[in-house]
Amino acid sequence: MPSPNLRLLAIETSTDTVSVALGSSGLDASGAPTWQHTGPGAAQASLTLLPVIGSLLAQAGWQLAELDALVFARGPGSFTGLRTACAVVQGLAYGTRSTRWPDGLPVLAVDTLAALAEEARFLQAEAGLPAPRRIAALLDARMGEMYVAAYCCTDGALVEQQPPCLCAPQHLLGWWRSAWSDDAALGEDVNLATSRDGTHDRLAGNVFEAYGARFTDLPGRRQHALPSARALLRLAPAAISAGAAVSAHQALPLYVRDKVAQTTAEREQLRR
């Protein structure tokens, strides 16, 4: 079982929002971290991240060296945001080498879409609603595509069914069906487990305004959600207990997509 007293700092900069949370893994019943910050991300992330972290540590009365691990969302997501979070975490980890941590603070890199799915699951529970049994985490990848991953929610824990990948909106239904075609985790036929009223399925993310009209045939309730640092804090203890924390130089972004921009002709074709 994960320790209930881990002191953790979590950073999420995969989207246009910066989210930072500082707290103990012994969270209260609401699941809310003790100290947290949410603000504009994108280009501002590199300017605000370190001052925000310093402010939260000061509010908590903690020193960086007193933390047990640093947690960040590794991607997929904004290339700039991912690189910023990774660089800041690596710098902080290396900067706190001590007798206890001769190689620097341990670092835990968590998939951004896992944090998104966890945030969606938690918001459902916080609203007093039953947890979805299956979650499609959908993050806008721009350029007419989405980052997608599938998760099964079992006993309040997320189990990855399909790892993050790129998907065009019109192919989402096929991807969703293939994600569960050979799965027996739910103990019933995939078609029976899926219902139009969303009893079993949740489509969570930030893609509905941009692409939602292109996958109306996909069953399940839509839920706007973003990955958050508080979701990282909830996921971290079990992952650390399972040995997923690494040294700073081993913590790297997960881009999924290698291409960062479209040509003028590609943009025009997409517009048409």
Coordinates of N, CA and C in Angstrom, one line a residue, residues 8-236:
L8 N 4.3 15.6 -1.9 CA 4.4 15.6 -3.3 C 4.2 16.9 -3.9
L9 N 4.9 17.2 -5.0 CA 4.6 18.4 -5.8 C 4.3 17.9 -7.2
A10 N 3.1 18.4 -7.7 CA 2.6 17.9 -9.0 C 2.5 19.1 -10.0
I11 N 2.9 18.9 -11.2 CA 2.9 20.0 -12.2 C 2.2 19.5 -13.5
E12 N 1.2 20.2 -14.0 CA 0.5 19.9 -15.2 C 0.5 21.1 -16.2
T13 N 1.2 21.0 -17.3 CA 1.2 22.1 -18.3 C 1.0 21.6 -19.7
S14 N 0.2 20.6 -19.8 CA 0.0 20.0 -21.1 C -1.0 20.7 -22.0
T15 N -1.8 21.6 -21.4 CA -2.8 22.4 -22.2 C -2.5 23.8 -22.0
D16 N -3.5 24.7 -22.3 CA -3.4 26.1 -22.2 C -3.5 26.6 -20.7
T17 N -3.7 25.6 -19.8 CA -3.8 25.9 -18.4 C -2.7 25.3 -17.6
V18 N -2.1 26.1 -16.7 CA -1.1 25.6 -15.8 C -1.7 25.2 -14.5
S19 N -1.4 24.0 -14.0 CA -2.0 23.5 -12.8 C -0.8 23.0 -11.9
V20 N -0.8 23.5 -10.7 CA 0.3 23.0 -9.8 C -0.4 22.7 -8.5
A21 N 0.0 21.6 -7.8 CA -0.6 21.2 -6.6 C 0.5 20.7 -5.7
L22 N 0.4 21.0 -4.4 CA 1.4 20.6 -3.4 C 0.6 20.0 -2.2
G23 N 1.0 18.8 -1.8 CA 0.3 18.2 -0.7 C 0.8 16.9 -0.3
S24 N 0.2 16.3 0.7 CA 0.6 15.0 1.2 C -0.3 14.0 0.5
S25 N 0.2 12.8 0.4 CA -0.6 11.7 -0.2 C -1.7 11.3 0.7
G26 N -1.7 11.7 1.9 CA -2.8 11.4 2.9 C -3.8 12.5 2.7
L27 N -4.5 12.5 1.6 CA -5.5 13.6 1.3 C -6.7 13.4 2.1
D28 N -7.5 14.5 2.2 CA -8.7 14.4 2.9 C -9.8 13.8 2.1
A29 N -11.0 13.6 2.6 CA -12.1 12.9 1.9 C -12.4 13.5 0.6
S30 N -12.3 14.8 0.5 CA -12.6 15.5 -0.8 C -11.6 15.3 -1.9
G31 N -10.4 14.8 -1.5 CA -9.4 14.6 -2.5 C -8.7 15.8 -2.9
A32 N -9.0 17.0 -2.3 CA -8.4 18.2 -2.7 C -7.0 18.4 -2.1
P33 N -6.0 18.8 -2.8 CA -4.7 19.0 -2.2 C -4.7 20.2 -1.3
T34 N -3.8 20.3 -0.4 CA -3.8 21.4 0.5 C -3.5 22.7 -0.1
W35 N -2.6 22.8 -1.1 CA -2.2 24.0 -1.7 C -2.2 23.8 -3.2
Q36 N -2.9 24.7 -4.0 CA -2.9 24.5 -5.4 C -3.0 25.8 -6.2
H37 N -2.7 25.8 -7.4 CA -2.7 27.0 -8.3 C -3.2 26.6 -9.7
T38 N -4.1 27.4 -10.3 CA -4.5 27.2 -11.6 C -4.4 28.5 -12.3
G39 N -3.8 28.6 -13.5 CA -3.7 29.8 -14.2 C -3.4 29.6 -15.7
P40 N -3.2 30.7 -16.4 CA -2.9 30.6 -17.8 C -1.7 29.9 -18.1
G41 N -1.7 29.1 -19.2 CA -0.5 28.3 -19.5 C 0.1 28.8 -20.8
A42 N 0.4 27.8 -21.7 CA 1.0 28.1 -23.0 C 2.3 28.8 -22.7
A43 N 2.6 30.0 -23.4 CA 3.8 30.6 -23.3 C 4.1 31.2 -22.0
Q44 N 3.1 31.4 -21.2 CA 3.3 32.0 -19.8 C 3.8 31.0 -18.8
A45 N 3.7 29.7 -19.2 CA 4.0 28.7 -18.2 C 5.5 28.8 -17.8
S46 N 6.4 29.1 -18.7 CA 7.8 29.2 -18.4 C 8.1 30.3 -17.5
L47 N 7.2 31.4 -17.6 CA 7.5 32.6 -16.7 C 6.9 32.4 -15.3
T48 N 5.8 31.7 -15.2 CA 5.1 31.7 -13.9 C 5.3 30.4 -13.1
L49 N 5.8 29.4 -13.7 CA 5.9 28.1 -13.0 C 6.8 28.1 -11.8
L50 N 8.0 28.6 -11.9 CA 8.9 28.6 -10.7 C 8.4 29.5 -9.6
P51 N 7.9 30.7 -9.9 CA 7.4 31.6 -8.8 C 6.2 30.9 -8.2
V52 N 5.3 30.3 -8.9 CA 4.1 29.6 -8.3 C 4.6 28.5 -7.4
I53 N 5.5 27.7 -7.8 CA 6.0 26.6 -6.9 C 6.6 27.2 -5.7
G54 N 7.4 28.2 -5.8 CA 8.0 28.9 -4.6 C 6.9 29.4 -3.7
S55 N 5.9 30.0 -4.2 CA 4.8 30.5 -3.4 C 4.1 29.4 -2.6
L56 N 3.8 28.3 -3.3 CA 3.1 27.2 -2.7 C 3.9 26.5 -1.6
L57 N 5.2 26.4 -1.8 CA 6.1 25.8 -0.8 C 6.2 26.8 0.4
A58 N 6.2 28.1 0.2 CA 6.2 29.0 1.3 C 4.9 29.0 2.1
Q59 N 3.7 28.8 1.4 CA 2.5 28.7 2.1 C 2.4 27.4 2.9
A60 N 3.0 26.4 2.4 CA 3.0 25.1 3.2 C 4.0 25.1 4.3
G61 N 5.0 26.0 4.2 CA 6.1 25.9 5.1 C 7.1 24.7 4.9
W62 N 7.1 24.3 3.7 CA 8.0 23.1 3.3 C 9.2 23.6 2.6
Q63 N 10.3 22.9 2.7 CA 11.4 23.0 1.8 C 11.4 22.0 0.7
L64 N 11.9 22.4 -0.4 CA 11.9 21.5 -1.6 C 12.6 20.1 -1.2
A65 N 13.6 20.2 -0.4 CA 14.3 19.0 -0.1 C 13.5 18.1 0.8
E66 N 12.4 18.6 1.4 CA 11.6 17.8 2.3 C 10.5 17.0 1.5
L67 N 10.5 17.2 0.2 CA 9.5 16.5 -0.6 C 10.0 15.0 -0.8
D68 N 9.0 14.2 -1.1 CA 9.4 12.8 -1.4 C 9.5 12.5 -2.9
A69 N 8.8 13.3 -3.7 CA 8.9 13.1 -5.2 C 8.3 14.3 -5.9
L70 N 8.7 14.4 -7.1 CA 8.1 15.4 -8.0 C 7.3 14.7 -9.1
V71 N 6.1 15.2 -9.4 CA 5.2 14.5 -10.3 C 4.9 15.5 -11.5
F72 N 4.9 15.0 -12.7 CA 4.5 15.9 -13.8 C 3.8 15.1 -14.9
A73 N 2.9 15.8 -15.6 CA 2.2 15.1 -16.7 C 3.1 15.2 -17.9
R74 N 3.5 14.0 -18.4 CA 4.5 13.9 -19.4 C 4.0 14.0 -20.8
G75 N 2.7 14.0 -21.0 CA 2.1 14.1 -22.4 C 1.3 13.0 -22.7
P76 N 0.7 13.0 -23.8 CA 0.8 14.0 -24.9 C 0.1 15.3 -24.6
G77 N 0.5 16.3 -25.3 CA -0.1 17.6 -25.1 C 0.7 18.7 -25.8
S78 N 0.6 19.9 -25.4 CA 1.4 21.0 -25.9 C 2.9 20.7 -25.8
F79 N 3.6 20.8 -27.0 CA 5.0 20.5 -27.0 C 5.7 21.5 -26.0
T80 N 5.4 22.7 -26.1 CA 6.1 23.7 -25.2 C 5.8 23.4 -23.8
G81 N 4.5 23.2 -23.5 CA 4.2 22.9 -22.1 C 4.9 21.6 -21.6
L82 N 4.9 20.6 -22.4 CA 5.6 19.3 -21.9 C 7.1 19.6 -21.6
R83 N 7.7 20.3 -22.5 CA 9.1 20.5 -22.4 C 9.4 21.4 -21.1
T84 N 8.5 22.4 -20.9 CA 8.7 23.3 -19.8 C 8.5 22.5 -18.5
A85 N 7.5 21.7 -18.3 CA 7.3 20.9 -17.1 C 8.5 19.9 -16.9
C86 N 8.9 19.3 -17.9 CA 10.0 18.3 -17.8 C 11.3 19.0 -17.4
A87 N 11.6 20.1 -18.0 CA 12.8 20.8 -17.7 C 12.8 21.4 -16.2
V88 N 11.7 21.9 -15.8 CA 11.5 22.4 -14.5 C 11.7 21.3 -13.4
V89 N 11.0 20.2 -13.7 CA 11.1 19.1 -12.7 C 12.5 18.5 -12.7
Q90 N 13.1 18.4 -13.8 CA 14.5 17.9 -13.8 C 15.4 18.8 -13.1
G91 N 15.3 20.1 -13.3 CA 16.1 21.1 -12.6 C 15.9 21.1 -11.1
L92 N 14.7 21.0 -10.7 CA 14.4 21.0 -9.2 C 14.9 19.7 -8.6
A93 N 14.7 18.6 -9.3 CA 15.2 17.3 -8.8 C 16.7 17.3 -8.6
Y94 N 17.4 17.7 -9.7 CA 18.9 17.7 -9.6 C 19.4 18.7 -8.5
G95 N 18.6 19.8 -8.4 CA 19.0 20.8 -7.4 C 18.8 20.5 -6.0
T96 N 18.2 19.3 -5.7 CA 17.9 18.9 -4.3 C 18.6 17.6 -3.9
R97 N 19.8 17.4 -4.6 CA 20.6 16.2 -4.2 C 21.1 16.3 -2.8
S98 N 20.9 15.2 -2.0 CA 21.3 15.2 -0.6 C 21.7 13.8 -0.2
T99 N 22.0 13.7 1.1 CA 22.3 12.3 1.5 C 21.2 11.4 1.3
R100 N 20.0 11.9 1.5 CA 18.8 11.0 1.3 C 18.6 10.7 -0.1
W101 N 18.8 11.8 -1.0 CA 18.5 11.6 -2.4 C 19.8 12.0 -3.2
P102 N 20.8 11.1 -3.2 CA 22.1 11.5 -3.9 C 22.0 11.8 -5.3
D103 N 21.0 11.2 -6.0 CA 20.7 11.5 -7.4 C 19.6 12.5 -7.6
G104 N 19.2 13.2 -6.6 CA 18.2 14.1 -6.7 C 16.8 13.5 -6.3
L105 N 15.8 14.4 -6.2 CA 14.5 13.9 -5.9 C 14.0 12.9 -6.9
P106 N 13.2 11.9 -6.5 CA 12.6 11.0 -7.5 C 11.6 11.7 -8.3
V107 N 11.4 11.3 -9.5 CA 10.5 12.0 -10.4 C 9.5 10.9 -11.0
L108 N 8.2 11.3 -11.0 CA 7.2 10.4 -11.5 C 6.5 11.1 -12.7
A109 N 6.7 10.5 -13.9 CA 6.1 11.0 -15.1 C 4.8 10.2 -15.4
V110 N 3.7 11.0 -15.4 CA 2.3 10.4 -15.6 C 1.7 10.8 -16.9
D111 N 1.1 9.8 -17.6 CA 0.5 10.2 -18.9 C -0.6 11.3 -18.6
T112 N -0.6 12.3 -19.5 CA -1.5 13.4 -19.4 C -3.0 12.9 -19.5
L113 N -3.2 11.9 -20.4 CA -4.6 11.4 -20.6 C -5.1 10.6 -19.4
A114 N -4.1 10.0 -18.6 CA -4.5 9.3 -17.4 C -5.0 10.3 -16.4
A115 N -4.3 11.5 -16.3 CA -4.7 12.5 -15.4 C -6.0 13.1 -15.8
L116 N -6.3 13.2 -17.1 CA -7.6 13.7 -17.6 C -8.7 12.7 -17.2
A117 N -8.5 11.5 -17.4 CA -9.5 10.5 -17.0 C -9.7 10.4 -15.5
E118 N -8.7 10.6 -14.8 CA -8.8 10.6 -13.3 C -9.6 11.8 -12.8
E119 N -9.4 13.0 -13.5 CA -10.1 14.2 -13.1 C -11.6 14.0 -13.4
A120 N -11.9 13.4 -14.6 CA -13.3 13.1 -14.9 C -13.9 12.2 -14.0
R121 N -13.2 11.1 -13.6 CA -13.8 10.2 -12.6 C -14.0 10.8 -11.3
F122 N -13.1 11.7 -10.8 CA -13.2 12.3 -9.5 C -14.4 13.3 -9.6
L123 N -14.6 14.1 -10.6 CA -15.7 15.0 -10.7 C -17.0 14.3 -10.6
Q124 N -17.1 13.1 -11.2 CA -18.3 12.4 -11.1 C -18.6 12.0 -9.7
A125 N -17.6 11.5 -9.0 CA -17.7 11.0 -7.6 C -18.1 12.2 -6.8
E126 N -17.4 13.4 -7.0 CA -17.6 14.6 -6.2 C -19.1 15.0 -6.4
A127 N -19.7 14.8 -7.5 CA -21.1 15.2 -7.8 C -22.1 14.2 -7.3
G128 N -21.6 13.1 -6.7 CA -22.4 12.1 -6.1 C -23.0 11.1 -7.2
L129 N -22.4 11.1 -8.4 CA -22.8 10.2 -9.5 C -22.0 9.0 -9.5
P130 N -22.5 7.9 -10.0 CA -21.8 6.6 -10.1 C -20.6 6.8 -11.1
A131 N -19.5 6.1 -10.7 CA -18.3 6.2 -11.6 C -18.6 5.5 -12.9
P132 N -18.2 6.1 -14.0 CA -18.3 5.4 -15.3 C -17.4 4.2 -15.3
R133 N -17.8 3.2 -16.1 CA -17.0 2.0 -16.1 C -16.0 2.0 -17.2
R134 N -16.2 2.9 -18.2 CA -15.2 3.1 -19.2 C -15.1 4.6 -19.5
I135 N -13.9 5.0 -19.7 CA -13.6 6.5 -20.0 C -12.7 6.6 -21.2
A136 N -13.2 7.4 -22.1 CA -12.4 7.8 -23.3 C -11.8 9.2 -23.0
A137 N -10.5 9.3 -22.8 CA -9.9 10.6 -22.5 C -9.5 11.2 -23.9
L138 N -10.0 12.4 -24.2 CA -9.9 13.0 -25.5 C -9.3 14.4 -25.3
L139 N -8.2 14.7 -25.8 CA -7.5 15.9 -25.7 C -7.2 16.5 -27.1
D140 N -7.6 17.8 -27.3 CA -7.4 18.4 -28.6 C -5.9 18.5 -29.0
A141 N -5.6 17.8 -30.1 CA -4.2 17.8 -30.6 C -3.9 18.9 -31.7
R142 N -5.0 19.6 -32.0 CA -4.9 20.6 -33.1 C -4.7 19.9 -34.4
M143 N -4.6 20.6 -35.5 CA -4.3 20.0 -36.8 C -5.4 19.0 -37.1
G144 N -6.6 19.1 -36.6 CA -7.7 18.3 -37.0 C -7.6 16.9 -36.4
E145 N -6.9 16.7 -35.3 CA -6.7 15.4 -34.6 C -6.9 15.6 -33.1
M146 N -7.0 14.4 -32.5 CA -7.2 14.4 -31.0 C -6.2 13.3 -30.5
Y147 N -5.7 13.6 -29.2 CA -5.0 12.6 -28.5 C -6.0 11.8 -27.7
V148 N -6.0 10.5 -27.8 CA -7.0 9.6 -27.2 C -6.4 8.5 -26.4
A149 N -7.1 8.1 -25.4 CA -6.7 6.9 -24.6 C -7.9 6.3 -23.9
A150 N -8.0 5.0 -23.7 CA -9.1 4.4 -23.1 C -8.8 3.8 -21.8
Y151 N -9.7 3.9 -20.8 CA -9.4 3.5 -19.4 C -10.7 2.7 -18.9
C152 N -10.4 1.7 -18.1 CA -11.5 1.0 -17.4 C -11.4 1.5 -15.9
C153 N -12.5 1.8 -15.4 CA -12.6 2.2 -14.0 C -13.1 1.1 -13.1
T154 N -12.2 0.6 -12.3 CA -12.5 -0.6 -11.5 C -12.2 -0.3 -10.0
D155 N -13.2 -0.4 -9.2 CA -13.1 -0.1 -7.7 C -12.4 1.2 -7.5
G156 N -12.8 2.2 -8.3 CA -12.2 3.6 -8.1 C -10.9 3.8 -8.6
A157 N -10.3 2.8 -9.3 CA -8.9 2.9 -9.8 C -9.0 2.8 -11.4
L158 N -8.1 3.5 -12.0 CA -8.1 3.5 -13.5 C -7.1 2.4 -14.0
V159 N -7.5 1.7 -15.0 CA -6.7 0.7 -15.7 C -6.6 1.1 -17.1
E160 N -5.4 1.3 -17.6 CA -5.3 1.7 -19.0 C -5.7 0.5 -20.0
Q161 N -6.6 0.8 -20.9 CA -7.1 -0.2 -21.8 C -6.4 0.0 -23.2
Q162 N -6.2 1.2 -23.6 CA -5.5 1.6 -24.8 C -4.6 2.8 -24.5
P163 N -3.3 2.7 -24.9 CA -2.4 3.8 -24.6 C -2.7 5.0 -25.5
P164 N -2.1 6.1 -25.1 CA -2.4 7.3 -25.9 C -1.9 7.2 -27.4
C165 N -2.8 7.7 -28.2 CA -2.4 7.7 -29.7 C -3.2 8.9 -30.3
L166 N -2.9 9.2 -31.6 CA -3.6 10.2 -32.4 C -4.8 9.6 -33.1
C167 N -5.8 10.3 -33.2 CA -7.0 9.8 -33.8 C -7.8 11.0 -34.5
A168 N -8.2 10.8 -35.7 CA -9.1 11.8 -36.3 C -10.5 11.7 -35.8
P169 N -11.2 12.8 -35.6 CA -12.6 12.7 -35.0 C -13.5 11.7 -35.7
Q170 N -13.4 11.6 -37.1 CA -14.3 10.7 -37.8 C -14.0 9.2 -37.6
H171 N -12.8 9.0 -37.0 CA -12.4 7.6 -36.8 C -12.5 7.2 -35.3
L172 N -13.1 8.1 -34.5 CA -13.2 7.8 -33.1 C -14.0 6.6 -32.7
L173 N -15.1 6.4 -33.4 CA -16.0 5.3 -33.1 C -15.3 4.0 -33.4
G174 N -14.6 3.9 -34.5 CA -13.8 2.7 -34.8 C -12.7 2.4 -33.8
W175 N -12.1 3.5 -33.3 CA -11.0 3.3 -32.3 C -11.6 2.8 -31.0
W176 N -12.8 3.4 -30.6 CA -13.4 3.1 -29.4 C -13.9 1.6 -29.4
R177 N -14.4 1.2 -30.5 CA -14.8 -0.2 -30.6 C -13.6 -1.2 -30.5
S178 N -12.6 -0.8 -31.2 CA -11.4 -1.7 -31.2 C -10.7 -1.7 -29.8
A179 N -10.9 -0.7 -29.1 CA -10.2 -0.6 -27.8 C -10.8 -1.7 -26.8
W180 N -12.1 -2.0 -27.1 CA -12.8 -3.0 -26.2 C -13.2 -4.3 -26.8
S181 N -12.8 -4.5 -28.1 CA -13.2 -5.6 -28.8 C -12.8 -7.0 -28.2
D182 N -11.6 -7.0 -27.6 CA -11.1 -8.2 -27.0 C -11.0 -8.2 -25.5
D183 N -11.7 -7.3 -24.9 CA -11.6 -7.1 -23.5 C -12.7 -7.8 -22.7
A184 N -12.3 -8.5 -21.6 CA -13.3 -9.2 -20.8 C -13.3 -8.6 -19.4
A185 N -12.8 -7.4 -19.2 CA -12.7 -6.8 -17.9 C -14.1 -6.4 -17.3
L186 N -15.0 -6.1 -18.2 CA -16.3 -5.7 -17.8 C -17.2 -7.0 -17.6
G187 N -16.8 -8.1 -18.1 CA -17.6 -9.3 -17.9 C -18.9 -9.4 -18.7
E188 N -19.0 -8.6 -19.8 CA -20.2 -8.6 -20.6 C -19.8 -8.1 -22.0
D189 N -20.7 -8.4 -22.9 CA -20.5 -8.0 -24.3 C -20.3 -6.5 -24.4
V190 N -19.4 -6.0 -25.3 CA -19.1 -4.6 -25.4 C -20.4 -3.8 -25.9
N191 N -21.2 -4.4 -26.7 CA -22.4 -3.7 -27.2 C -23.4 -3.5 -26.1
L192 N -23.5 -4.5 -25.2 CA -24.5 -4.4 -24.1 C -23.9 -3.4 -23.1
A193 N -22.6 -3.4 -22.9 CA -22.1 -2.5 -21.9 C -22.2 -1.0 -22.3
T194 N -22.3 -0.8 -23.6 CA -22.4 0.6 -24.0 C -23.9 1.0 -24.2
S195 N -24.2 2.2 -23.6 CA -25.6 2.6 -23.7 C -25.7 4.1 -24.1
R196 N -26.7 4.5 -24.8 CA -26.8 5.9 -25.2 C -27.0 6.8 -24.1
D197 N -27.5 6.4 -22.9 CA -27.7 7.3 -21.8 C -26.4 7.5 -21.0
G198 N -25.3 6.9 -21.4 CA -24.0 7.1 -20.8 C -23.9 6.4 -19.5
T199 N -24.7 5.4 -19.2 CA -24.6 4.7 -17.9 C -23.2 4.2 -17.6
H200 N -22.6 3.6 -18.7 CA -21.4 2.9 -18.5 C -20.2 3.7 -19.1
D201 N -20.4 4.6 -20.0 CA -19.3 5.2 -20.7 C -19.3 6.7 -20.5
R202 N -18.0 7.3 -20.5 CA -17.8 8.7 -20.4 C -16.8 9.2 -21.4
L203 N -17.2 10.2 -22.2 CA -16.2 10.8 -23.1 C -15.8 12.1 -22.5
A204 N -14.5 12.1 -22.0 CA -14.1 13.3 -21.2 C -12.9 14.0 -21.9
G205 N -13.0 15.3 -21.9 CA -11.9 16.1 -22.5 C -12.3 17.5 -22.9
N206 N -11.6 18.0 -23.9 CA -11.8 19.4 -24.3 C -12.0 19.5 -25.8
V207 N -12.5 18.5 -26.4 CA -12.6 18.4 -27.9 C -14.0 18.6 -28.4
F208 N -15.0 18.8 -27.6 CA -16.4 18.7 -28.1 C -16.8 19.9 -28.9
E209 N -16.3 21.1 -28.5 CA -16.7 22.3 -29.3 C -16.0 22.3 -30.7
A210 N -14.8 21.8 -30.7 CA -14.1 21.8 -32.0 C -14.5 20.6 -32.9
Y211 N -14.7 19.4 -32.3 CA -14.9 18.2 -33.1 C -16.1 17.4 -32.8
G212 N -16.9 17.8 -31.8 CA -18.0 17.0 -31.3 C -19.0 16.6 -32.4
A213 N -19.2 17.5 -33.3 CA -20.2 17.2 -34.3 C -19.8 16.1 -35.3
R214 N -18.5 15.8 -35.2 CA -18.0 14.8 -36.2 C -18.0 13.4 -35.6
F215 N -18.4 13.2 -34.3 CA -18.5 11.9 -33.8 C -19.8 11.7 -32.9
T216 N -20.9 12.2 -33.5 CA -22.2 12.1 -32.8 C -22.7 10.7 -32.6
D217 N -22.1 9.8 -33.4 CA -22.6 8.4 -33.4 C -21.9 7.6 -32.2
L218 N -21.0 8.2 -31.5 CA -20.3 7.5 -30.4 C -21.2 7.7 -29.2
P219 N -21.6 6.5 -28.6 CA -22.4 6.6 -27.4 C -21.6 7.0 -26.2
G220 N -22.3 7.4 -25.1 CA -21.6 7.8 -23.9 C -21.8 9.3 -23.7
R221 N -21.8 9.7 -22.4 CA -22.1 11.1 -22.0 C -20.8 11.9 -22.2
R222 N -21.0 13.1 -22.7 CA -19.8 14.0 -22.9 C -19.6 14.8 -21.5
Q223 N -18.3 14.9 -21.2 CA -17.9 15.6 -20.0 C -16.7 16.5 -20.3
H224 N -16.9 17.8 -20.1 CA -15.7 18.7 -20.3 C -14.8 18.5 -19.1
A225 N -13.5 18.2 -19.4 CA -12.5 18.0 -18.3 C -11.2 18.2 -18.8
L226 N -10.3 18.7 -18.0 CA -8.9 18.9 -18.3 C -8.0 18.1 -17.3
P227 N -6.8 17.7 -17.7 CA -5.9 17.1 -16.8 C -5.5 18.1 -15.7
S228 N -5.3 17.7 -14.5 CA -5.0 18.7 -13.4 C -3.9 18.1 -12.5
A229 N -3.3 19.0 -11.8 CA -2.2 18.6 -10.8 C -2.9 17.8 -9.7
R230 N -4.1 18.2 -9.3 CA -4.7 17.4 -8.2 C -5.0 16.0 -8.6
A231 N -5.3 15.8 -9.9 CA -5.4 14.4 -10.4 C -4.1 13.6 -10.3
L232 N -3.0 14.3 -10.6 CA -1.7 13.7 -10.5 C -1.4 13.3 -9.1
L233 N -1.8 14.2 -8.1 CA -1.5 13.8 -6.7 C -2.3 12.6 -6.3
R234 N -3.5 12.4 -6.9 CA -4.3 11.2 -6.5 C -3.7 9.9 -7.2
L235 N -3.1 10.1 -8.4 CA -2.6 8.9 -9.0 C -1.2 8.6 -8.5
A236 N -0.5 9.5 -8.0 CA 1.0 9.3 -7.7 C 1.3 8.3 -6.6

